[in-house]
């Protein structure tokens, strides 16, 4: 059957092609997505894999607390140590990153990416603008559709997709533990050691008699422990005060901390105040291990001085050297 113009009524409807996402449109979407991110999650924007793609990325995570005591959002741009061997950032790219406002890690900084800390409530438009200038102008990524994103919780794995107008990073579904043997602890240990070696700039790591990896960070001694199970778990913890009674005032202060922070928790046990968090082995990467150590270490290094001044007890170190294993 045809209509008056001679066109079949059963002919398929021709849809107009969807317009290509511009950098300006992506910047608006990214600002909105950053404002909706939940606590204890991170967002990574990565250059899609390709023959000539070195793997540039920027990433964002909510701070539990900065050393100044306020919650914030940390943004990072990939540094040369995390790019393929022989393909570091060029001097021109380094100069551009400095010019648009990225900060370089100092000798006492545990991370090796460039970074910016934004106190909350942050101007997410400014954060998104910085990211777009980095991806487009410094890393020379031609269009937003050349990016892939990962939105994930540090403790629970993948979370809800974001309306960024680009594809989410492809993931291999994780089989249920009952469908196959649990992943060997050795696989997790390899990821943990890779993350610690990259973070600490070390070829060899020390393990104590309990099998933990001790890391001195500022005035605290942090430990990284592997716990076997289904799935295995990485426990990161730092006893920040010793020989301190569990008074109602102290326990109330720790409750206040736990209501405020979004990453880890502070507890009192066996006359010690301990800052701790657990990471499951599901989809865990070396970069996530390093990032979690940085965040928990910063929280521990911030809390020990304040709690020591209010409630006494003893700290392990007074000096603040570079992180060492």
mmCIF file of C-alpha atoms in Angstrom:
data_model
loop_
_atom_site.group_PDB
_atom_site.id
_atom_site.type_symbol
_atom_site.label_atom_id
_atom_site.label_comp_id
_atom_site.label_asym_id
_atom_site.label_seq_id
_atom_site.Cartn_x
_atom_site.Cartn_y
_atom_site.Cartn_z
ATOM 1 C CA UNK A 1 0.000 0.000 0.000
ATOM 2 C CA UNK A 2 1.202 3.477 -0.842
ATOM 3 C CA UNK A 3 0.181 6.934 0.312
ATOM 4 C CA UNK A 4 -0.539 9.905 -1.922
ATOM 5 C CA UNK A 5 3.135 10.609 -2.429
ATOM 6 C CA UNK A 6 3.722 7.074 -3.614
ATOM 7 C CA UNK A 7 5.738 5.989 -0.540
ATOM 8 C CA UNK A 8 5.039 2.675 1.096
ATOM 9 C CA UNK A 9 3.467 2.966 4.518
ATOM 10 C CA UNK A 10 5.437 -0.108 5.556
ATOM 11 C CA UNK A 11 8.814 1.394 4.606
ATOM 12 C CA UNK A 12 11.248 1.640 7.517
ATOM 13 C CA UNK A 13 11.494 5.017 9.217
ATOM 14 C CA UNK A 14 14.786 6.711 8.438
ATOM 15 C CA UNK A 15 16.343 8.093 11.587
ATOM 16 C CA UNK A 16 18.736 10.976 11.520
ATOM 17 C CA UNK A 17 22.235 10.065 12.684
ATOM 18 C CA UNK A 18 22.949 11.017 16.261
ATOM 19 C CA UNK A 19 25.144 14.137 16.349
ATOM 20 C CA UNK A 20 28.705 13.541 17.484
ATOM 21 C CA UNK A 21 29.392 14.589 21.063
ATOM 22 C CA UNK A 22 31.494 17.759 21.212
ATOM 23 C CA UNK A 23 34.060 18.598 23.864
ATOM 24 C CA UNK A 24 31.779 21.363 25.147
ATOM 25 C CA UNK A 25 28.908 18.909 25.529
ATOM 26 C CA UNK A 26 31.136 16.350 27.175
ATOM 27 C CA UNK A 27 32.441 18.978 29.612
ATOM 28 C CA UNK A 28 28.877 19.752 30.726
ATOM 29 C CA UNK A 29 28.077 16.057 31.160
ATOM 30 C CA UNK A 30 31.278 15.462 33.117
ATOM 31 C CA UNK A 31 30.580 18.365 35.500
ATOM 32 C CA UNK A 32 27.105 16.972 36.199
ATOM 33 C CA UNK A 33 28.480 13.437 36.697
ATOM 34 C CA UNK A 34 31.139 14.624 39.144
ATOM 35 C CA UNK A 35 28.448 16.325 41.177
ATOM 36 C CA UNK A 36 26.449 13.068 41.377
ATOM 37 C CA UNK A 37 29.318 10.757 42.302
ATOM 38 C CA UNK A 38 28.782 8.944 45.573
ATOM 39 C CA UNK A 39 31.370 8.681 48.310
ATOM 40 C CA UNK A 40 33.981 5.937 48.151
ATOM 41 C CA UNK A 41 33.845 5.868 44.342
ATOM 42 C CA UNK A 42 36.239 6.897 41.619
ATOM 43 C CA UNK A 43 35.864 7.795 37.948
ATOM 44 C CA UNK A 44 38.575 7.190 35.361
ATOM 45 C CA UNK A 45 38.536 8.559 31.797
ATOM 46 C CA UNK A 46 40.956 6.580 29.637
ATOM 47 C CA UNK A 47 42.031 6.881 26.035
ATOM 48 C CA UNK A 48 40.582 3.947 24.101
ATOM 49 C CA UNK A 49 43.075 1.218 23.284
ATOM 50 C CA UNK A 50 44.747 1.433 19.901
ATOM 51 C CA UNK A 51 47.996 0.805 18.125
ATOM 52 C CA UNK A 52 49.273 4.327 18.725
ATOM 53 C CA UNK A 53 47.479 5.042 21.999
ATOM 54 C CA UNK A 54 49.885 5.363 24.951
ATOM 55 C CA UNK A 55 47.013 5.070 27.437
ATOM 56 C CA UNK A 56 46.494 8.628 28.671
ATOM 57 C CA UNK A 57 43.961 9.088 31.459
ATOM 58 C CA UNK A 58 42.564 11.428 34.076
ATOM 59 C CA UNK A 59 40.765 10.216 37.186
ATOM 60 C CA UNK A 60 38.754 11.559 40.100
ATOM 61 C CA UNK A 61 38.004 10.340 43.628
ATOM 62 C CA UNK A 62 36.344 11.798 46.694
ATOM 63 C CA UNK A 63 38.825 12.482 49.481
ATOM 64 C CA UNK A 64 37.801 11.238 52.885
ATOM 65 C CA UNK A 65 39.758 14.088 54.434
ATOM 66 C CA UNK A 66 42.646 16.137 53.238
ATOM 67 C CA UNK A 67 45.513 16.969 55.557
ATOM 68 C CA UNK A 68 43.847 20.321 56.154
ATOM 69 C CA UNK A 69 40.887 18.497 57.654
ATOM 70 C CA UNK A 70 38.208 19.158 55.014
ATOM 71 C CA UNK A 71 36.570 16.743 52.609
ATOM 72 C CA UNK A 72 37.480 17.184 48.964
ATOM 73 C CA UNK A 73 37.717 15.819 45.457
ATOM 74 C CA UNK A 74 41.096 14.735 44.094
ATOM 75 C CA UNK A 75 41.770 14.874 40.359
ATOM 76 C CA UNK A 76 44.800 13.195 38.800
ATOM 77 C CA UNK A 77 46.419 13.258 35.363
ATOM 78 C CA UNK A 78 48.649 10.377 34.353
ATOM 79 C CA UNK A 79 52.353 10.871 34.986
ATOM 80 C CA UNK A 80 55.228 9.451 32.959
ATOM 81 C CA UNK A 81 55.854 6.485 35.334
ATOM 82 C CA UNK A 82 52.410 5.076 34.465
ATOM 83 C CA UNK A 83 52.867 5.385 30.685
ATOM 84 C CA UNK A 84 54.438 2.633 28.540
ATOM 85 C CA UNK A 85 58.249 2.398 28.680
ATOM 86 C CA UNK A 86 59.857 4.735 26.180
ATOM 87 C CA UNK A 87 56.715 6.879 25.829
ATOM 88 C CA UNK A 88 56.826 9.382 28.702
ATOM 89 C CA UNK A 89 55.210 12.802 28.652
ATOM 90 C CA UNK A 90 57.163 15.190 26.448
ATOM 91 C CA UNK A 91 58.720 18.375 27.863
ATOM 92 C CA UNK A 92 56.061 20.354 25.990
ATOM 93 C CA UNK A 93 53.275 18.309 27.606
ATOM 94 C CA UNK A 94 54.861 18.726 31.041
ATOM 95 C CA UNK A 95 54.955 22.503 30.512
ATOM 96 C CA UNK A 96 51.303 22.551 29.390
ATOM 97 C CA UNK A 97 50.192 20.566 32.440
ATOM 98 C CA UNK A 98 52.004 23.043 34.693
ATOM 99 C CA UNK A 99 50.429 25.972 32.870
ATOM 100 C CA UNK A 100 46.832 24.802 33.192
ATOM 101 C CA UNK A 101 47.169 24.192 36.917
ATOM 102 C CA UNK A 102 48.214 20.611 37.676
ATOM 103 C CA UNK A 103 50.519 20.137 40.672
ATOM 104 C CA UNK A 104 53.528 17.843 40.650
ATOM 105 C CA UNK A 105 54.115 15.342 43.479
ATOM 106 C CA UNK A 106 56.867 16.494 45.807
ATOM 107 C CA UNK A 107 59.571 14.338 47.362
ATOM 108 C CA UNK A 108 57.286 13.499 50.294
ATOM 109 C CA UNK A 109 54.276 12.651 48.108
ATOM 110 C CA UNK A 110 53.510 8.943 47.684
ATOM 111 C CA UNK A 111 51.773 9.234 44.301
ATOM 112 C CA UNK A 112 53.493 9.840 40.991
ATOM 113 C CA UNK A 113 50.583 11.267 38.998
ATOM 114 C CA UNK A 114 50.017 14.989 38.696
ATOM 115 C CA UNK A 115 47.138 16.079 40.905
ATOM 116 C CA UNK A 116 44.752 18.813 42.047
ATOM 117 C CA UNK A 117 42.728 18.834 45.262
ATOM 118 C CA UNK A 118 39.364 20.601 45.248
ATOM 119 C CA UNK A 119 37.646 21.269 48.618
ATOM 120 C CA UNK A 120 33.970 20.353 48.799
ATOM 121 C CA UNK A 121 31.620 21.837 47.831
ATOM 122 C CA UNK A 122 33.738 22.065 44.678
ATOM 123 C CA UNK A 123 33.102 23.868 41.405
ATOM 124 C CA UNK A 124 32.607 20.766 39.307
ATOM 125 C CA UNK A 125 32.552 22.951 36.200
ATOM 126 C CA UNK A 126 36.155 23.967 36.952
ATOM 127 C CA UNK A 127 37.167 20.344 37.508
ATOM 128 C CA UNK A 128 35.548 19.266 34.241
ATOM 129 C CA UNK A 129 37.182 22.167 32.373
ATOM 130 C CA UNK A 130 40.608 21.150 33.678
ATOM 131 C CA UNK A 131 40.017 17.537 32.585
ATOM 132 C CA UNK A 132 38.867 18.495 29.096
ATOM 133 C CA UNK A 133 41.809 20.854 28.534
ATOM 134 C CA UNK A 134 44.126 18.057 29.608
ATOM 135 C CA UNK A 135 42.578 15.378 27.405
ATOM 136 C CA UNK A 136 42.042 17.593 24.363
ATOM 137 C CA UNK A 137 44.930 20.081 24.417
ATOM 138 C CA UNK A 138 47.728 18.213 26.218
ATOM 139 C CA UNK A 139 47.039 14.570 25.377
ATOM 140 C CA UNK A 140 45.741 15.479 21.868
ATOM 141 C CA UNK A 141 42.698 13.189 22.041
ATOM 142 C CA UNK A 142 40.601 14.120 19.036
ATOM 143 C CA UNK A 143 37.047 13.727 20.374
ATOM 144 C CA UNK A 144 35.212 12.502 23.490
ATOM 145 C CA UNK A 145 34.117 9.301 21.744
ATOM 146 C CA UNK A 146 37.781 8.229 21.780
ATOM 147 C CA UNK A 147 37.473 7.894 25.573
ATOM 148 C CA UNK A 148 36.187 5.082 27.765
ATOM 149 C CA UNK A 149 35.163 5.486 31.395
ATOM 150 C CA UNK A 150 35.188 3.383 34.540
ATOM 151 C CA UNK A 151 32.957 4.286 37.491
ATOM 152 C CA UNK A 152 33.667 2.054 40.458
ATOM 153 C CA UNK A 153 33.449 1.790 44.212
ATOM 154 C CA UNK A 154 36.674 1.081 46.063
ATOM 155 C CA UNK A 155 34.951 -1.494 48.245
ATOM 156 C CA UNK A 156 32.053 -2.823 46.148
ATOM 157 C CA UNK A 157 33.364 -2.894 42.587
ATOM 158 C CA UNK A 158 31.427 -1.460 39.586
ATOM 159 C CA UNK A 159 28.549 0.911 40.330
ATOM 160 C CA UNK A 160 25.863 2.662 38.287
ATOM 161 C CA UNK A 161 26.705 3.938 34.818
ATOM 162 C CA UNK A 162 27.058 7.670 34.277
ATOM 163 C CA UNK A 163 25.460 9.756 31.526
ATOM 164 C CA UNK A 164 28.733 10.892 29.941
ATOM 165 C CA UNK A 165 27.808 10.254 26.320
ATOM 166 C CA UNK A 166 30.766 7.857 25.916
ATOM 167 C CA UNK A 167 31.114 4.101 26.292
ATOM 168 C CA UNK A 168 31.896 2.453 29.599
ATOM 169 C CA UNK A 169 35.073 0.421 29.709
ATOM 170 C CA UNK A 170 34.376 -3.166 28.683
ATOM 171 C CA UNK A 171 34.458 -5.600 31.568
ATOM 172 C CA UNK A 172 34.685 -9.350 31.681
ATOM 173 C CA UNK A 173 31.854 -10.689 33.848
ATOM 174 C CA UNK A 174 33.151 -12.120 37.106
ATOM 175 C CA UNK A 175 31.992 -15.740 37.599
ATOM 176 C CA UNK A 176 30.247 -16.579 40.825
ATOM 177 C CA UNK A 177 32.598 -18.132 43.393
ATOM 178 C CA UNK A 178 30.584 -21.380 43.340
ATOM 179 C CA UNK A 179 31.021 -21.715 39.572
ATOM 180 C CA UNK A 180 34.802 -21.992 39.691
ATOM 181 C CA UNK A 181 37.590 -22.329 42.255
ATOM 182 C CA UNK A 182 38.369 -19.180 44.181
ATOM 183 C CA UNK A 183 41.221 -17.083 42.728
ATOM 184 C CA UNK A 184 44.588 -18.119 44.183
ATOM 185 C CA UNK A 185 46.041 -15.829 46.799
ATOM 186 C CA UNK A 186 49.227 -15.669 44.722
ATOM 187 C CA UNK A 187 47.358 -13.778 41.982
ATOM 188 C CA UNK A 188 46.239 -11.166 44.480
ATOM 189 C CA UNK A 189 49.714 -10.961 45.995
ATOM 190 C CA UNK A 190 51.169 -10.192 42.553
ATOM 191 C CA UNK A 191 48.747 -7.274 42.114
ATOM 192 C CA UNK A 192 49.426 -5.960 45.610
ATOM 193 C CA UNK A 193 53.181 -6.137 45.205
ATOM 194 C CA UNK A 194 53.023 -4.462 41.794
ATOM 195 C CA UNK A 195 51.004 -1.604 43.278
ATOM 196 C CA UNK A 196 53.353 -1.202 46.245
ATOM 197 C CA UNK A 197 56.504 -1.334 44.136
ATOM 198 C CA UNK A 198 55.181 1.286 41.741
ATOM 199 C CA UNK A 199 54.003 3.550 44.550
ATOM 200 C CA UNK A 200 57.136 3.263 46.674
ATOM 201 C CA UNK A 201 59.636 3.231 43.777
ATOM 202 C CA UNK A 202 61.137 -0.033 45.047
ATOM 203 C CA UNK A 203 62.368 -3.154 43.305
ATOM 204 C CA UNK A 204 62.143 -5.325 46.426
ATOM 205 C CA UNK A 205 59.555 -5.282 49.230
ATOM 206 C CA UNK A 206 59.928 -6.217 52.881
ATOM 207 C CA UNK A 207 57.453 -8.554 54.615
ATOM 208 C CA UNK A 208 57.372 -8.834 58.389
ATOM 209 C CA UNK A 209 57.036 -12.028 60.415
ATOM 210 C CA UNK A 210 53.227 -11.869 60.082
ATOM 211 C CA UNK A 211 53.494 -11.739 56.304
ATOM 212 C CA UNK A 212 52.373 -8.074 56.171
ATOM 213 C CA UNK A 213 53.977 -5.328 54.105
ATOM 214 C CA UNK A 214 54.903 -2.463 56.475
ATOM 215 C CA UNK A 215 54.984 1.048 55.001
ATOM 216 C CA UNK A 216 56.054 4.121 56.934
ATOM 217 C CA UNK A 217 54.110 7.184 55.821
ATOM 218 C CA UNK A 218 54.616 10.452 57.665
ATOM 219 C CA UNK A 219 54.225 9.820 61.368
ATOM 220 C CA UNK A 220 52.431 6.470 61.016
ATOM 221 C CA UNK A 221 53.348 2.903 60.161
ATOM 222 C CA UNK A 222 50.830 1.355 57.798
ATOM 223 C CA UNK A 223 50.477 -2.370 57.051
ATOM 224 C CA UNK A 224 49.128 -4.139 53.957
ATOM 225 C CA UNK A 225 47.839 -7.641 54.691
ATOM 226 C CA UNK A 226 46.368 -10.337 52.432
ATOM 227 C CA UNK A 227 43.488 -12.377 53.840
ATOM 228 C CA UNK A 228 42.503 -15.618 52.161
ATOM 229 C CA UNK A 229 38.806 -16.247 51.584
ATOM 230 C CA UNK A 230 36.044 -16.160 48.967
ATOM 231 C CA UNK A 231 37.026 -13.737 47.587
ATOM 232 C CA UNK A 232 40.433 -12.879 49.093
ATOM 233 C CA UNK A 233 40.754 -9.455 50.721
ATOM 234 C CA UNK A 234 43.483 -6.841 50.994
ATOM 235 C CA UNK A 235 43.388 -5.218 54.433
ATOM 236 C CA UNK A 236 45.196 -1.887 54.837
ATOM 237 C CA UNK A 237 45.511 -0.656 58.415
ATOM 238 C CA UNK A 238 47.550 1.723 60.536
ATOM 239 C CA UNK A 239 47.642 1.794 64.362
ATOM 240 C CA UNK A 240 47.874 5.549 64.881
ATOM 241 C CA UNK A 241 47.738 5.747 68.708
ATOM 242 C CA UNK A 242 48.861 3.233 71.327
ATOM 243 C CA UNK A 243 48.323 2.896 75.070
ATOM 244 C CA UNK A 244 45.087 4.866 75.045
ATOM 245 C CA UNK A 245 41.974 3.958 77.085
ATOM 246 C CA UNK A 246 38.657 3.634 75.318
ATOM 247 C CA UNK A 247 36.896 6.510 77.054
ATOM 248 C CA UNK A 248 33.394 7.604 76.009
ATOM 249 C CA UNK A 249 34.917 10.855 74.766
ATOM 250 C CA UNK A 250 37.397 9.037 72.508
ATOM 251 C CA UNK A 251 34.755 6.623 71.183
ATOM 252 C CA UNK A 252 32.480 9.577 70.485
ATOM 253 C CA UNK A 253 35.268 11.312 68.565
ATOM 254 C CA UNK A 254 35.862 8.176 66.484
ATOM 255 C CA UNK A 255 32.145 7.958 65.710
ATOM 256 C CA UNK A 256 32.296 11.573 64.499
ATOM 257 C CA UNK A 257 35.224 10.673 62.253
ATOM 258 C CA UNK A 258 33.393 7.684 60.794
ATOM 259 C CA UNK A 259 30.306 9.761 60.087
ATOM 260 C CA UNK A 260 32.455 12.245 58.166
ATOM 261 C CA UNK A 261 34.961 10.177 56.219
ATOM 262 C CA UNK A 262 33.993 8.305 53.082
ATOM 263 C CA UNK A 263 36.969 6.020 52.801
ATOM 264 C CA UNK A 264 38.042 3.621 55.577
ATOM 265 C CA UNK A 265 37.083 3.782 59.241
ATOM 266 C CA UNK A 266 38.682 4.530 62.618
ATOM 267 C CA UNK A 267 38.250 2.031 65.479
ATOM 268 C CA UNK A 268 39.492 1.499 69.041
ATOM 269 C CA UNK A 269 40.743 -1.983 69.920
ATOM 270 C CA UNK A 270 43.184 -3.371 72.487
ATOM 271 C CA UNK A 271 44.114 0.115 73.722
ATOM 272 C CA UNK A 272 44.926 1.256 70.195
ATOM 273 C CA UNK A 273 43.247 3.547 67.671
ATOM 274 C CA UNK A 274 43.474 1.940 64.239
ATOM 275 C CA UNK A 275 42.524 3.319 60.818
ATOM 276 C CA UNK A 276 41.596 0.480 58.462
ATOM 277 C CA UNK A 277 39.832 -0.546 55.274
ATOM 278 C CA UNK A 278 39.365 -3.722 53.203
ATOM 279 C CA UNK A 279 39.555 -4.180 49.417
ATOM 280 C CA UNK A 280 38.067 -7.273 47.796
ATOM 281 C CA UNK A 281 40.100 -9.066 45.137
ATOM 282 C CA UNK A 282 37.334 -8.770 42.530
ATOM 283 C CA UNK A 283 38.635 -6.694 39.593
ATOM 284 C CA UNK A 284 41.341 -5.260 41.850
ATOM 285 C CA UNK A 285 44.249 -3.619 40.027
ATOM 286 C CA UNK A 286 47.718 -2.556 41.122
ATOM 287 C CA UNK A 287 46.770 1.114 40.629
ATOM 288 C CA UNK A 288 43.767 0.744 42.948
ATOM 289 C CA UNK A 289 45.939 -0.812 45.644
ATOM 290 C CA UNK A 290 48.381 2.106 45.421
ATOM 291 C CA UNK A 291 45.569 4.674 45.410
ATOM 292 C CA UNK A 292 43.905 3.089 48.450
ATOM 293 C CA UNK A 293 47.215 3.133 50.352
ATOM 294 C CA UNK A 294 47.654 6.830 49.567
ATOM 295 C CA UNK A 295 44.150 7.720 50.749
ATOM 296 C CA UNK A 296 44.239 5.665 53.945
ATOM 297 C CA UNK A 297 47.780 6.819 54.705
ATOM 298 C CA UNK A 298 46.768 10.468 54.356
ATOM 299 C CA UNK A 299 43.792 9.917 56.659
ATOM 300 C CA UNK A 300 45.941 8.176 59.278
ATOM 301 C CA UNK A 301 48.665 10.818 59.084
ATOM 302 C CA UNK A 302 46.051 13.536 59.535
ATOM 303 C CA UNK A 303 44.151 11.934 62.413
ATOM 304 C CA UNK A 304 47.019 10.861 64.658
ATOM 305 C CA UNK A 305 48.144 14.392 65.553
ATOM 306 C CA UNK A 306 44.648 15.675 66.321
ATOM 307 C CA UNK A 307 43.580 12.670 68.388
ATOM 308 C CA UNK A 308 46.920 12.558 70.198
ATOM 309 C CA UNK A 309 46.561 16.198 71.190
ATOM 310 C CA UNK A 310 43.027 15.655 72.526
ATOM 311 C CA UNK A 311 43.240 12.228 74.156
ATOM 312 C CA UNK A 312 46.898 11.414 74.734
ATOM 313 C CA UNK A 313 48.345 8.000 74.026
ATOM 314 C CA UNK A 314 51.545 7.626 72.049
ATOM 315 C CA UNK A 315 52.429 7.879 68.365
ATOM 316 C CA UNK A 316 55.049 5.687 66.782
ATOM 317 C CA UNK A 317 57.032 8.369 64.925
ATOM 318 C CA UNK A 318 57.417 12.116 65.253
ATOM 319 C CA UNK A 319 59.260 12.808 62.007
ATOM 320 C CA UNK A 320 57.654 12.829 58.560
ATOM 321 C CA UNK A 321 59.982 11.217 56.000
ATOM 322 C CA UNK A 322 59.160 9.996 52.525
ATOM 323 C CA UNK A 323 57.189 6.728 52.372
ATOM 324 C CA UNK A 324 59.451 3.718 52.674
ATOM 325 C CA UNK A 325 58.897 -0.019 52.968
#
